[in-house]
Amino acid sequence: MKPDRHVVIIGNGIAGVTCARQLRKLDDAVQITLISGESKYFFSRTALMYIYMGHMEFEHTKPYEDWFWEKNRLALKEAWVSNVDFHHKTLYFDSGESMVYDQLVIATGSKPNKFGWPGEDLEGVQGLYSKQDLELMQKRTEFGVNRAVIVGGGLIGIEMAEMLSYKKIPVTFLVREKGFWDNVLPQEESALVGRHIRTHHIDLRLEEELQEIISDQHANVRAVRTKSGEEIVCQFVGLTAGVTPNVDFLGDTELAIDRGVKVDFQFKTNIADVYAIGDCAEFHQKPAADRKNIEQVWYTGRMHGETLAYILTGSEISYKPGVWFNSAKFMDIEYQTYGHIPATWDSNEVQSFYWEHEQGKVAFRMNMDSEGRILGINNFGFRLRHEFFDRAIKESWSGEKVISKLQKANFDPEFYAPYYIEIQKAFKAEFGGDFKVSKKSFIQKLFGARV
Amino acid sequence: MKIIQKIGVLLFLIGIGVFTLMPFLGSYSLSENLVNSSVKAIHQEQMVEILAPMYGETYSISFAFISAFNDHFNSYNDALKAQEKWDEVIWDDYAFSLAKAGLESVVRDYPWLFFILTLGFAIIGGMLYNLPKYRDEPAGIKNDGIFHSAMKNRGWMGMITGSYLIVFYIILYWFPAYIVNQVWMVNPLSLLLSGNPASQWFLYGTIYTIAILVMGVRMFRKYRGNKYQQLRTASVMFFQTSFAFLIPEILVLLNQPYYDFKNIWPLDYDFFYDYQISEFLSSGGVGMFMLVWGILLIVIAVPLFTYFYGKRWYCSWVCGCGGLAETLGDPFRQLSDKSLKAWNVERIMVHGVLVFAVVMTGITIANYFSGFTLLGDITNQVHSIYGFAIGSAFAGVVGTGFYPFMGNRVWCRFGCPLAAYLGLVQRFKSRFRITTNGGQCISCGNCSTYCEMGIDVRWYAQRGQEIVRSSCVGCGVCSAVCPRGVLNLENGPEKNRINELPIIIGNDSIKVNA
């Protein structure tokens, strides 16, 4: 490989940008170009909802100032790739221009799922993934929307619900599952989130699915019909039933694509010098027992990008994700998870400890194996340390050890109610344990919040 | 907005309206007796003579009166200045005291009525607007619509507010003769607290304290559920009301020096001026206590408390400037400049002011002990420049007047020498840091946006690196607005406080040799 070879990355999301940055940190000579049709400068799409709600402007969502790219010699190409000629290592853009690469990284992310509902292409019906989706939503909901319907109960759906509430637009939320996000959350946690959604006056309909979207005379959405036959009048429909890899533009080529671009654990595709990372990549096997072979999460995109940069500069490593972690925010309730907590489990193999505050907005779950060793945790409404649980789970601590040291894991601000004390008491009552429950400090007694 | 909130806004606007009209009320006239009783003994003879042409005249508006006064007074002084008879020039600002003495107005006759119509209405209006907020909503982050707001995002309301504040500060500092009606309005309150008539500074202190209290209530509503914000807000409300407002007045009532026990040099830049030292030394035990207390604060309290807690113990829990910034200024915190360019300006400016203050104090103390005339002249000149440029223009006009333009901490970030001193301790010898939670950051940018000091908090959070910055005042808002719980203000062991995590937690693919 010549030292000043040209590495081209299609997509400037977290995966592509992390790869570019890390590559530049490791290799001063390589030429790097980031291509994006969505936005010239990298922005955090997790923040799109905050732009809509007026918490931030678009400029605030850019993690790096504009001079950063030139300073680090990361060339930015604002263009849509229309097709790739792998044989001649050439990209062709919508504009007609072309670009030659030595190594290609496909990091094109996802697009919202459309499952062929009648009316899914009407005006006023859209998903929420890209900057353009946000701008469309802003335009569409500025006036004249008396009710919105959101289809699909997951993380983007609940963000959309929060956004529409800001505009005081009444929302009906159609969720196919029995409980909100219950393919990921165990029953109690799913119920907790469902209750909270209703506290925000959102019309949450569980076990309800979209049948069709009904048009008015101008091809605008006028109403939706649910599978149970109800017609709900609305002027905006959000399709948030999951995302799928954004790889249509690679359709008819030699590149092996299933749902996403097929890669091994070094992110190599079936074509030499072509790699794929982030949401759009599909591993041949699951990277770990508790993961899927397509990882559609901010954190994994970042890790893919980071790891590939090392591989591109000659490291003989492959992708080995560590302890699983993720987070979200369900309106006002923060959620963190570390390790492996599935939605359901075999109670012969897994012991589960669950504690919920009486007001129902703070909760903690710890799953342990049959020997009492920690498998994973979920926590809602209070904050726990990543470093602590990464270590505890990696080293297979006993659940008792984890709970006995829970004060160290607490990441809530000072003077907050010490939930860890209640959790310790509850664990001791249910599972026993040879440890002392933490005590409130003097200052906590004087000024601290009570649980 | 609910109806009661609209009533609140109306009342507030009436209060501001009456306040703005007050300089145009009443009439002014002087007599020989009035001049005699309003000026210092040494100036009585000249002043009575200079102002003789004005006796018996009734001026129907402040501008006419002050203009006439200035004519006579300035021509007297100018003549002396032309002859370089500097000792005979009258340097005191008698425009204010004579305007106050010579005023006849409905405000002077019914001060409490106007107190209620202005400050009273503003307080009630503020409460009616803020208390009902968020009543039907669960506790949580309430930043909706900030960048769509005409007030909070440099819109027309923000422009008007900022301009009004700037004009008020300019009048307060340099043209106080025009607001003697307002000063009369708080005169009975001043007599109650200290036994002394009110000056423009008492007016300022009253408005300042009220602003912190009313906007503090707004903070309680906005940050419901966040114990750190509630306690911190209560703390600044307490320190302003007691230490900065009531206690100094009561001290004067008890014939002791006027002293704010939480005002620390070099923020309290005239602490070592000779008139201040003389006052301490001639006020018995209490005065000596104040002098020693002030010195101990600088030498012991600052390094000690900053070591344990970071500079937040002062800047966002105690300081009066900080108190106003965190309450009245909270709606504007997102307007701070986050760019690298701004940081480069900040480093030079704030440490520059520190050097200026230290050098000035050094000269002052040298002069106090040596008494050389030349040094004395230089000292006075330097005091004058510092007092104007830093103490008044920067800290006052820019410090508060610029809230709606550049955020709530312009003084603190770019000018305060005490902040620079506290910051050096925080950066190099402290247990305080903002811990970032491993790999959980999603780079959304809320933290950086809402950092009032213009720190790019996200830069650290997205790398899993703890934030240790000299400018961080520990307001805790970044931690509050973070949607994933990535940030936490903590005091902990010094070791590894500033860490570099080459690989963020969660990725076991890469083994980095330590």
PDB file of N, CA and C in Angstrom, chain B residues 328-397:
ATOM      1  N   LEU B 328     -30.940  35.891  37.466  1.00  0.00           N
ATOM      2  CA  LEU B 328     -31.390  36.778  36.398  1.00  0.00           C
ATOM      3  C   LEU B 328     -30.783  36.364  35.064  1.00  0.00           C
ATOM      4  N   GLY B 329     -29.555  35.841  35.121  1.00  0.00           N
ATOM      5  CA  GLY B 329     -28.849  35.497  33.896  1.00  0.00           C
ATOM      6  C   GLY B 329     -29.138  34.125  33.332  1.00  0.00           C
ATOM      7  N   ASP B 330     -29.834  33.273  34.087  1.00  0.00           N
ATOM      8  CA  ASP B 330     -30.051  31.893  33.638  1.00  0.00           C
ATOM      9  C   ASP B 330     -30.715  31.801  32.266  1.00  0.00           C
ATOM     10  N   PRO B 331     -31.694  32.666  31.937  1.00  0.00           N
ATOM     11  CA  PRO B 331     -32.300  32.562  30.609  1.00  0.00           C
ATOM     12  C   PRO B 331     -31.318  32.807  29.466  1.00  0.00           C
ATOM     13  N   PHE B 332     -30.122  33.310  29.779  1.00  0.00           N
ATOM     14  CA  PHE B 332     -29.209  33.692  28.703  1.00  0.00           C
ATOM     15  C   PHE B 332     -27.938  32.864  28.650  1.00  0.00           C
ATOM     16  N   ARG B 333     -27.867  31.826  29.469  1.00  0.00           N
ATOM     17  CA  ARG B 333     -26.607  31.099  29.579  1.00  0.00           C
ATOM     18  C   ARG B 333     -26.152  30.499  28.261  1.00  0.00           C
ATOM     19  N   GLN B 334     -27.087  30.135  27.374  1.00  0.00           N
ATOM     20  CA  GLN B 334     -26.733  29.464  26.125  1.00  0.00           C
ATOM     21  C   GLN B 334     -26.088  30.411  25.114  1.00  0.00           C
ATOM     22  N   LEU B 335     -26.028  31.709  25.427  1.00  0.00           N
ATOM     23  CA  LEU B 335     -25.472  32.654  24.470  1.00  0.00           C
ATOM     24  C   LEU B 335     -23.955  32.798  24.586  1.00  0.00           C
ATOM     25  N   SER B 336     -23.327  32.055  25.492  1.00  0.00           N
ATOM     26  CA  SER B 336     -21.877  32.161  25.642  1.00  0.00           C
ATOM     27  C   SER B 336     -21.187  31.603  24.408  1.00  0.00           C
ATOM     28  N   ASP B 337     -20.042  32.170  24.092  1.00  0.00           N
ATOM     29  CA  ASP B 337     -19.305  31.771  22.893  1.00  0.00           C
ATOM     30  C   ASP B 337     -18.478  30.529  23.197  1.00  0.00           C
ATOM     31  N   LYS B 338     -18.731  29.451  22.456  1.00  0.00           N
ATOM     32  CA  LYS B 338     -18.059  28.189  22.722  1.00  0.00           C
ATOM     33  C   LYS B 338     -16.808  27.970  21.889  1.00  0.00           C
ATOM     34  N   SER B 339     -16.451  28.950  21.037  1.00  0.00           N
ATOM     35  CA  SER B 339     -15.382  28.675  20.079  1.00  0.00           C
ATOM     36  C   SER B 339     -14.011  28.701  20.737  1.00  0.00           C
ATOM     37  N   LEU B 340     -13.071  28.091  20.054  1.00  0.00           N
ATOM     38  CA  LEU B 340     -11.691  28.070  20.515  1.00  0.00           C
ATOM     39  C   LEU B 340     -11.130  29.479  20.548  1.00  0.00           C
ATOM     40  N   LYS B 341     -11.578  30.280  19.579  1.00  0.00           N
ATOM     41  CA  LYS B 341     -11.149  31.674  19.488  1.00  0.00           C
ATOM     42  C   LYS B 341     -11.500  32.424  20.777  1.00  0.00           C
ATOM     43  N   ALA B 342     -12.722  32.220  21.248  1.00  0.00           N
ATOM     44  CA  ALA B 342     -13.173  32.906  22.462  1.00  0.00           C
ATOM     45  C   ALA B 342     -12.314  32.486  23.649  1.00  0.00           C
ATOM     46  N   TRP B 343     -11.956  31.220  23.693  1.00  0.00           N
ATOM     47  CA  TRP B 343     -11.119  30.727  24.796  1.00  0.00           C
ATOM     48  C   TRP B 343      -9.756  31.378  24.778  1.00  0.00           C
ATOM     49  N   ASN B 344      -9.205  31.585  23.589  1.00  0.00           N
ATOM     50  CA  ASN B 344      -7.907  32.240  23.503  1.00  0.00           C
ATOM     51  C   ASN B 344      -7.975  33.666  24.032  1.00  0.00           C
ATOM     52  N   VAL B 345      -9.070  34.363  23.706  1.00  0.00           N
ATOM     53  CA  VAL B 345      -9.259  35.721  24.229  1.00  0.00           C
ATOM     54  C   VAL B 345      -9.402  35.687  25.748  1.00  0.00           C
ATOM     55  N   GLU B 346     -10.177  34.704  26.211  1.00  0.00           N
ATOM     56  CA  GLU B 346     -10.455  34.572  27.647  1.00  0.00           C
ATOM     57  C   GLU B 346      -9.181  34.408  28.467  1.00  0.00           C
ATOM     58  N   ARG B 347      -8.317  33.497  28.020  1.00  0.00           N
ATOM     59  CA  ARG B 347      -7.106  33.218  28.796  1.00  0.00           C
ATOM     60  C   ARG B 347      -6.293  34.472  29.016  1.00  0.00           C
ATOM     61  N   ILE B 348      -6.169  35.237  27.926  1.00  0.00           N
ATOM     62  CA  ILE B 348      -5.324  36.417  28.030  1.00  0.00           C
ATOM     63  C   ILE B 348      -6.003  37.493  28.857  1.00  0.00           C
ATOM     64  N   MET B 349      -7.289  37.706  28.590  1.00  0.00           N
ATOM     65  CA  MET B 349      -7.986  38.805  29.255  1.00  0.00           C
ATOM     66  C   MET B 349      -8.104  38.614  30.753  1.00  0.00           C
ATOM     67  N   VAL B 350      -8.588  37.468  31.180  1.00  0.00           N
ATOM     68  CA  VAL B 350      -8.880  37.313  32.605  1.00  0.00           C
ATOM     69  C   VAL B 350      -7.600  37.291  33.437  1.00  0.00           C
ATOM     70  N   HIS B 351      -6.550  36.683  32.882  1.00  0.00           N
ATOM     71  CA  HIS B 351      -5.291  36.698  33.621  1.00  0.00           C
ATOM     72  C   HIS B 351      -4.628  38.067  33.543  1.00  0.00           C
ATOM     73  N   GLY B 352      -4.911  38.792  32.452  1.00  0.00           N
ATOM     74  CA  GLY B 352      -4.433  40.165  32.349  1.00  0.00           C
ATOM     75  C   GLY B 352      -5.017  41.053  33.435  1.00  0.00           C
ATOM     76  N   VAL B 353      -6.316  40.895  33.657  1.00  0.00           N
ATOM     77  CA  VAL B 353      -6.956  41.703  34.707  1.00  0.00           C
ATOM     78  C   VAL B 353      -6.394  41.327  36.077  1.00  0.00           C
ATOM     79  N   LEU B 354      -6.106  40.048  36.272  1.00  0.00           N
ATOM     80  CA  LEU B 354      -5.521  39.613  37.540  1.00  0.00           C
ATOM     81  C   LEU B 354      -4.177  40.305  37.764  1.00  0.00           C
ATOM     82  N   VAL B 355      -3.356  40.313  36.725  1.00  0.00           N
ATOM     83  CA  VAL B 355      -2.058  40.978  36.830  1.00  0.00           C
ATOM     84  C   VAL B 355      -2.242  42.459  37.142  1.00  0.00           C
ATOM     85  N   PHE B 356      -3.168  43.094  36.455  1.00  0.00           N
ATOM     86  CA  PHE B 356      -3.475  44.506  36.672  1.00  0.00           C
ATOM     87  C   PHE B 356      -3.858  44.737  38.143  1.00  0.00           C
ATOM     88  N   ALA B 357      -4.760  43.921  38.650  1.00  0.00           N
ATOM     89  CA  ALA B 357      -5.232  44.094  40.025  1.00  0.00           C
ATOM     90  C   ALA B 357      -4.105  43.882  41.030  1.00  0.00           C
ATOM     91  N   VAL B 358      -3.288  42.880  40.778  1.00  0.00           N
ATOM     92  CA  VAL B 358      -2.192  42.582  41.712  1.00  0.00           C
ATOM     93  C   VAL B 358      -1.164  43.708  41.703  1.00  0.00           C
ATOM     94  N   VAL B 359      -0.800  44.164  40.508  1.00  0.00           N
ATOM     95  CA  VAL B 359       0.168  45.254  40.399  1.00  0.00           C
ATOM     96  C   VAL B 359      -0.387  46.508  41.057  1.00  0.00           C
ATOM     97  N   MET B 360      -1.656  46.797  40.776  1.00  0.00           N
ATOM     98  CA  MET B 360      -2.278  47.990  41.364  1.00  0.00           C
ATOM     99  C   MET B 360      -2.249  47.919  42.891  1.00  0.00           C
ATOM    100  N   THR B 361      -2.558  46.754  43.428  1.00  0.00           N
ATOM    101  CA  THR B 361      -2.561  46.594  44.883  1.00  0.00           C
ATOM    102  C   THR B 361      -1.155  46.717  45.440  1.00  0.00           C
ATOM    103  N   GLY B 362      -0.194  46.180  44.691  1.00  0.00           N
ATOM    104  CA  GLY B 362       1.197  46.302  45.122  1.00  0.00           C
ATOM    105  C   GLY B 362       1.614  47.758  45.230  1.00  0.00           C
ATOM    106  N   ILE B 363       1.289  48.528  44.205  1.00  0.00           N
ATOM    107  CA  ILE B 363       1.604  49.955  44.228  1.00  0.00           C
ATOM    108  C   ILE B 363       0.893  50.632  45.391  1.00  0.00           C
ATOM    109  N   THR B 364      -0.373  50.273  45.581  1.00  0.00           N
ATOM    110  CA  THR B 364      -1.173  50.885  46.647  1.00  0.00           C
ATOM    111  C   THR B 364      -0.541  50.658  48.007  1.00  0.00           C
ATOM    112  N   ILE B 365      -0.137  49.413  48.258  1.00  0.00           N
ATOM    113  CA  ILE B 365       0.431  49.085  49.570  1.00  0.00           C
ATOM    114  C   ILE B 365       1.786  49.759  49.736  1.00  0.00           C
ATOM    115  N   ALA B 366       2.574  49.766  48.654  1.00  0.00           N
ATOM    116  CA  ALA B 366       3.862  50.447  48.709  1.00  0.00           C
ATOM    117  C   ALA B 366       3.660  51.918  49.042  1.00  0.00           C
ATOM    118  N   ASN B 367       2.667  52.506  48.403  1.00  0.00           N
ATOM    119  CA  ASN B 367       2.380  53.911  48.622  1.00  0.00           C
ATOM    120  C   ASN B 367       1.931  54.172  50.057  1.00  0.00           C
ATOM    121  N   TYR B 368       1.122  53.257  50.580  1.00  0.00           N
ATOM    122  CA  TYR B 368       0.597  53.401  51.944  1.00  0.00           C
ATOM    123  C   TYR B 368       1.730  53.498  52.951  1.00  0.00           C
ATOM    124  N   PHE B 369       2.744  52.664  52.726  1.00  0.00           N
ATOM    125  CA  PHE B 369       3.837  52.632  53.695  1.00  0.00           C
ATOM    126  C   PHE B 369       4.914  53.668  53.417  1.00  0.00           C
ATOM    127  N   SER B 370       5.017  54.109  52.174  1.00  0.00           N
ATOM    128  CA  SER B 370       6.128  55.013  51.876  1.00  0.00           C
ATOM    129  C   SER B 370       5.691  56.471  51.815  1.00  0.00           C
ATOM    130  N   GLY B 371       4.517  56.715  51.255  1.00  0.00           N
ATOM    131  CA  GLY B 371       3.996  58.078  51.218  1.00  0.00           C
ATOM    132  C   GLY B 371       4.700  59.007  50.264  1.00  0.00           C
ATOM    133  N   PHE B 372       5.389  58.491  49.206  1.00  0.00           N
ATOM    134  CA  PHE B 372       5.982  59.367  48.202  1.00  0.00           C
ATOM    135  C   PHE B 372       4.883  60.025  47.391  1.00  0.00           C
ATOM    136  N   THR B 373       5.032  61.303  47.148  1.00  0.00           N
ATOM    137  CA  THR B 373       3.987  62.030  46.417  1.00  0.00           C
ATOM    138  C   THR B 373       3.819  61.471  45.014  1.00  0.00           C
ATOM    139  N   LEU B 374       4.946  61.218  44.326  1.00  0.00           N
ATOM    140  CA  LEU B 374       4.867  60.730  42.958  1.00  0.00           C
ATOM    141  C   LEU B 374       4.122  59.415  42.918  1.00  0.00           C
ATOM    142  N   LEU B 375       4.503  58.522  43.851  1.00  0.00           N
ATOM    143  CA  LEU B 375       3.828  57.235  43.918  1.00  0.00           C
ATOM    144  C   LEU B 375       2.346  57.435  44.223  1.00  0.00           C
ATOM    145  N   GLY B 376       2.101  58.428  45.070  1.00  0.00           N
ATOM    146  CA  GLY B 376       0.713  58.726  45.402  1.00  0.00           C
ATOM    147  C   GLY B 376      -0.087  59.129  44.184  1.00  0.00           C
ATOM    148  N   ASP B 377       0.489  59.982  43.341  1.00  0.00           N
ATOM    149  CA  ASP B 377      -0.217  60.406  42.125  1.00  0.00           C
ATOM    150  C   ASP B 377      -0.469  59.229  41.195  1.00  0.00           C
ATOM    151  N   ILE B 378       0.586  58.414  41.009  1.00  0.00           N
ATOM    152  CA  ILE B 378       0.443  57.251  40.134  1.00  0.00           C
ATOM    153  C   ILE B 378      -0.640  56.341  40.671  1.00  0.00           C
ATOM    154  N   THR B 379      -0.595  56.134  42.002  1.00  0.00           N
ATOM    155  CA  THR B 379      -1.591  55.251  42.623  1.00  0.00           C
ATOM    156  C   THR B 379      -3.002  55.744  42.325  1.00  0.00           C
ATOM    157  N   ASN B 380      -3.203  57.043  42.498  1.00  0.00           N
ATOM    158  CA  ASN B 380      -4.546  57.580  42.272  1.00  0.00           C
ATOM    159  C   ASN B 380      -4.983  57.401  40.829  1.00  0.00           C
ATOM    160  N   GLN B 381      -4.045  57.639  39.903  1.00  0.00           N
ATOM    161  CA  GLN B 381      -4.353  57.476  38.488  1.00  0.00           C
ATOM    162  C   GLN B 381      -4.757  56.036  38.185  1.00  0.00           C
ATOM    163  N   VAL B 382      -3.949  55.102  38.692  1.00  0.00           N
ATOM    164  CA  VAL B 382      -4.228  53.682  38.433  1.00  0.00           C
ATOM    165  C   VAL B 382      -5.573  53.283  39.029  1.00  0.00           C
ATOM    166  N   HIS B 383      -5.837  53.764  40.253  1.00  0.00           N
ATOM    167  CA  HIS B 383      -7.135  53.465  40.872  1.00  0.00           C
ATOM    168  C   HIS B 383      -8.268  53.941  39.990  1.00  0.00           C
ATOM    169  N   SER B 384      -8.045  55.144  39.459  1.00  0.00           N
ATOM    170  CA  SER B 384      -9.089  55.746  38.647  1.00  0.00           C
ATOM    171  C   SER B 384      -9.358  54.933  37.393  1.00  0.00           C
ATOM    172  N   ILE B 385      -8.271  54.533  36.740  1.00  0.00           N
ATOM    173  CA  ILE B 385      -8.423  53.757  35.511  1.00  0.00           C
ATOM    174  C   ILE B 385      -9.067  52.412  35.815  1.00  0.00           C
ATOM    175  N   TYR B 386      -8.563  51.711  36.822  1.00  0.00           N
ATOM    176  CA  TYR B 386      -9.118  50.398  37.170  1.00  0.00           C
ATOM    177  C   TYR B 386     -10.586  50.521  37.549  1.00  0.00           C
ATOM    178  N   GLY B 387     -10.855  51.528  38.385  1.00  0.00           N
ATOM    179  CA  GLY B 387     -12.235  51.717  38.836  1.00  0.00           C
ATOM    180  C   GLY B 387     -13.185  51.954  37.688  1.00  0.00           C
ATOM    181  N   PHE B 388     -12.745  52.741  36.721  1.00  0.00           N
ATOM    182  CA  PHE B 388     -13.610  53.023  35.581  1.00  0.00           C
ATOM    183  C   PHE B 388     -13.723  51.822  34.660  1.00  0.00           C
ATOM    184  N   ALA B 389     -12.537  51.369  34.196  1.00  0.00           N
ATOM    185  CA  ALA B 389     -12.545  50.359  33.133  1.00  0.00           C
ATOM    186  C   ALA B 389     -13.005  48.998  33.626  1.00  0.00           C
ATOM    187  N   ILE B 390     -12.465  48.569  34.746  1.00  0.00           N
ATOM    188  CA  ILE B 390     -12.734  47.212  35.216  1.00  0.00           C
ATOM    189  C   ILE B 390     -13.916  47.202  36.187  1.00  0.00           C
ATOM    190  N   GLY B 391     -13.810  48.048  37.231  1.00  0.00           N
ATOM    191  CA  GLY B 391     -14.832  47.995  38.259  1.00  0.00           C
ATOM    192  C   GLY B 391     -16.208  48.410  37.779  1.00  0.00           C
ATOM    193  N   SER B 392     -16.256  49.415  36.921  1.00  0.00           N
ATOM    194  CA  SER B 392     -17.561  49.925  36.501  1.00  0.00           C
ATOM    195  C   SER B 392     -17.968  49.433  35.119  1.00  0.00           C
ATOM    196  N   ALA B 393     -17.139  49.762  34.127  1.00  0.00           N
ATOM    197  CA  ALA B 393     -17.545  49.442  32.756  1.00  0.00           C
ATOM    198  C   ALA B 393     -17.620  47.940  32.523  1.00  0.00           C
ATOM    199  N   PHE B 394     -16.579  47.235  32.925  1.00  0.00           N
ATOM    200  CA  PHE B 394     -16.516  45.809  32.646  1.00  0.00           C
ATOM    201  C   PHE B 394     -17.459  45.032  33.566  1.00  0.00           C
ATOM    202  N   ALA B 395     -17.249  45.189  34.868  1.00  0.00           N
ATOM    203  CA  ALA B 395     -18.032  44.389  35.807  1.00  0.00           C
ATOM    204  C   ALA B 395     -19.500  44.777  35.798  1.00  0.00           C
ATOM    205  N   GLY B 396     -19.767  46.077  35.664  1.00  0.00           N
ATOM    206  CA  GLY B 396     -21.147  46.536  35.746  1.00  0.00           C
ATOM    207  C   GLY B 396     -21.845  46.547  34.409  1.00  0.00           C
ATOM    208  N   VAL B 397     -21.470  47.507  33.579  1.00  0.00           N
ATOM    209  CA  VAL B 397     -22.172  47.690  32.308  1.00  0.00           C
ATOM    210  C   VAL B 397     -22.118  46.437  31.453  1.00  0.00           C
TER     211      VAL B 397
END
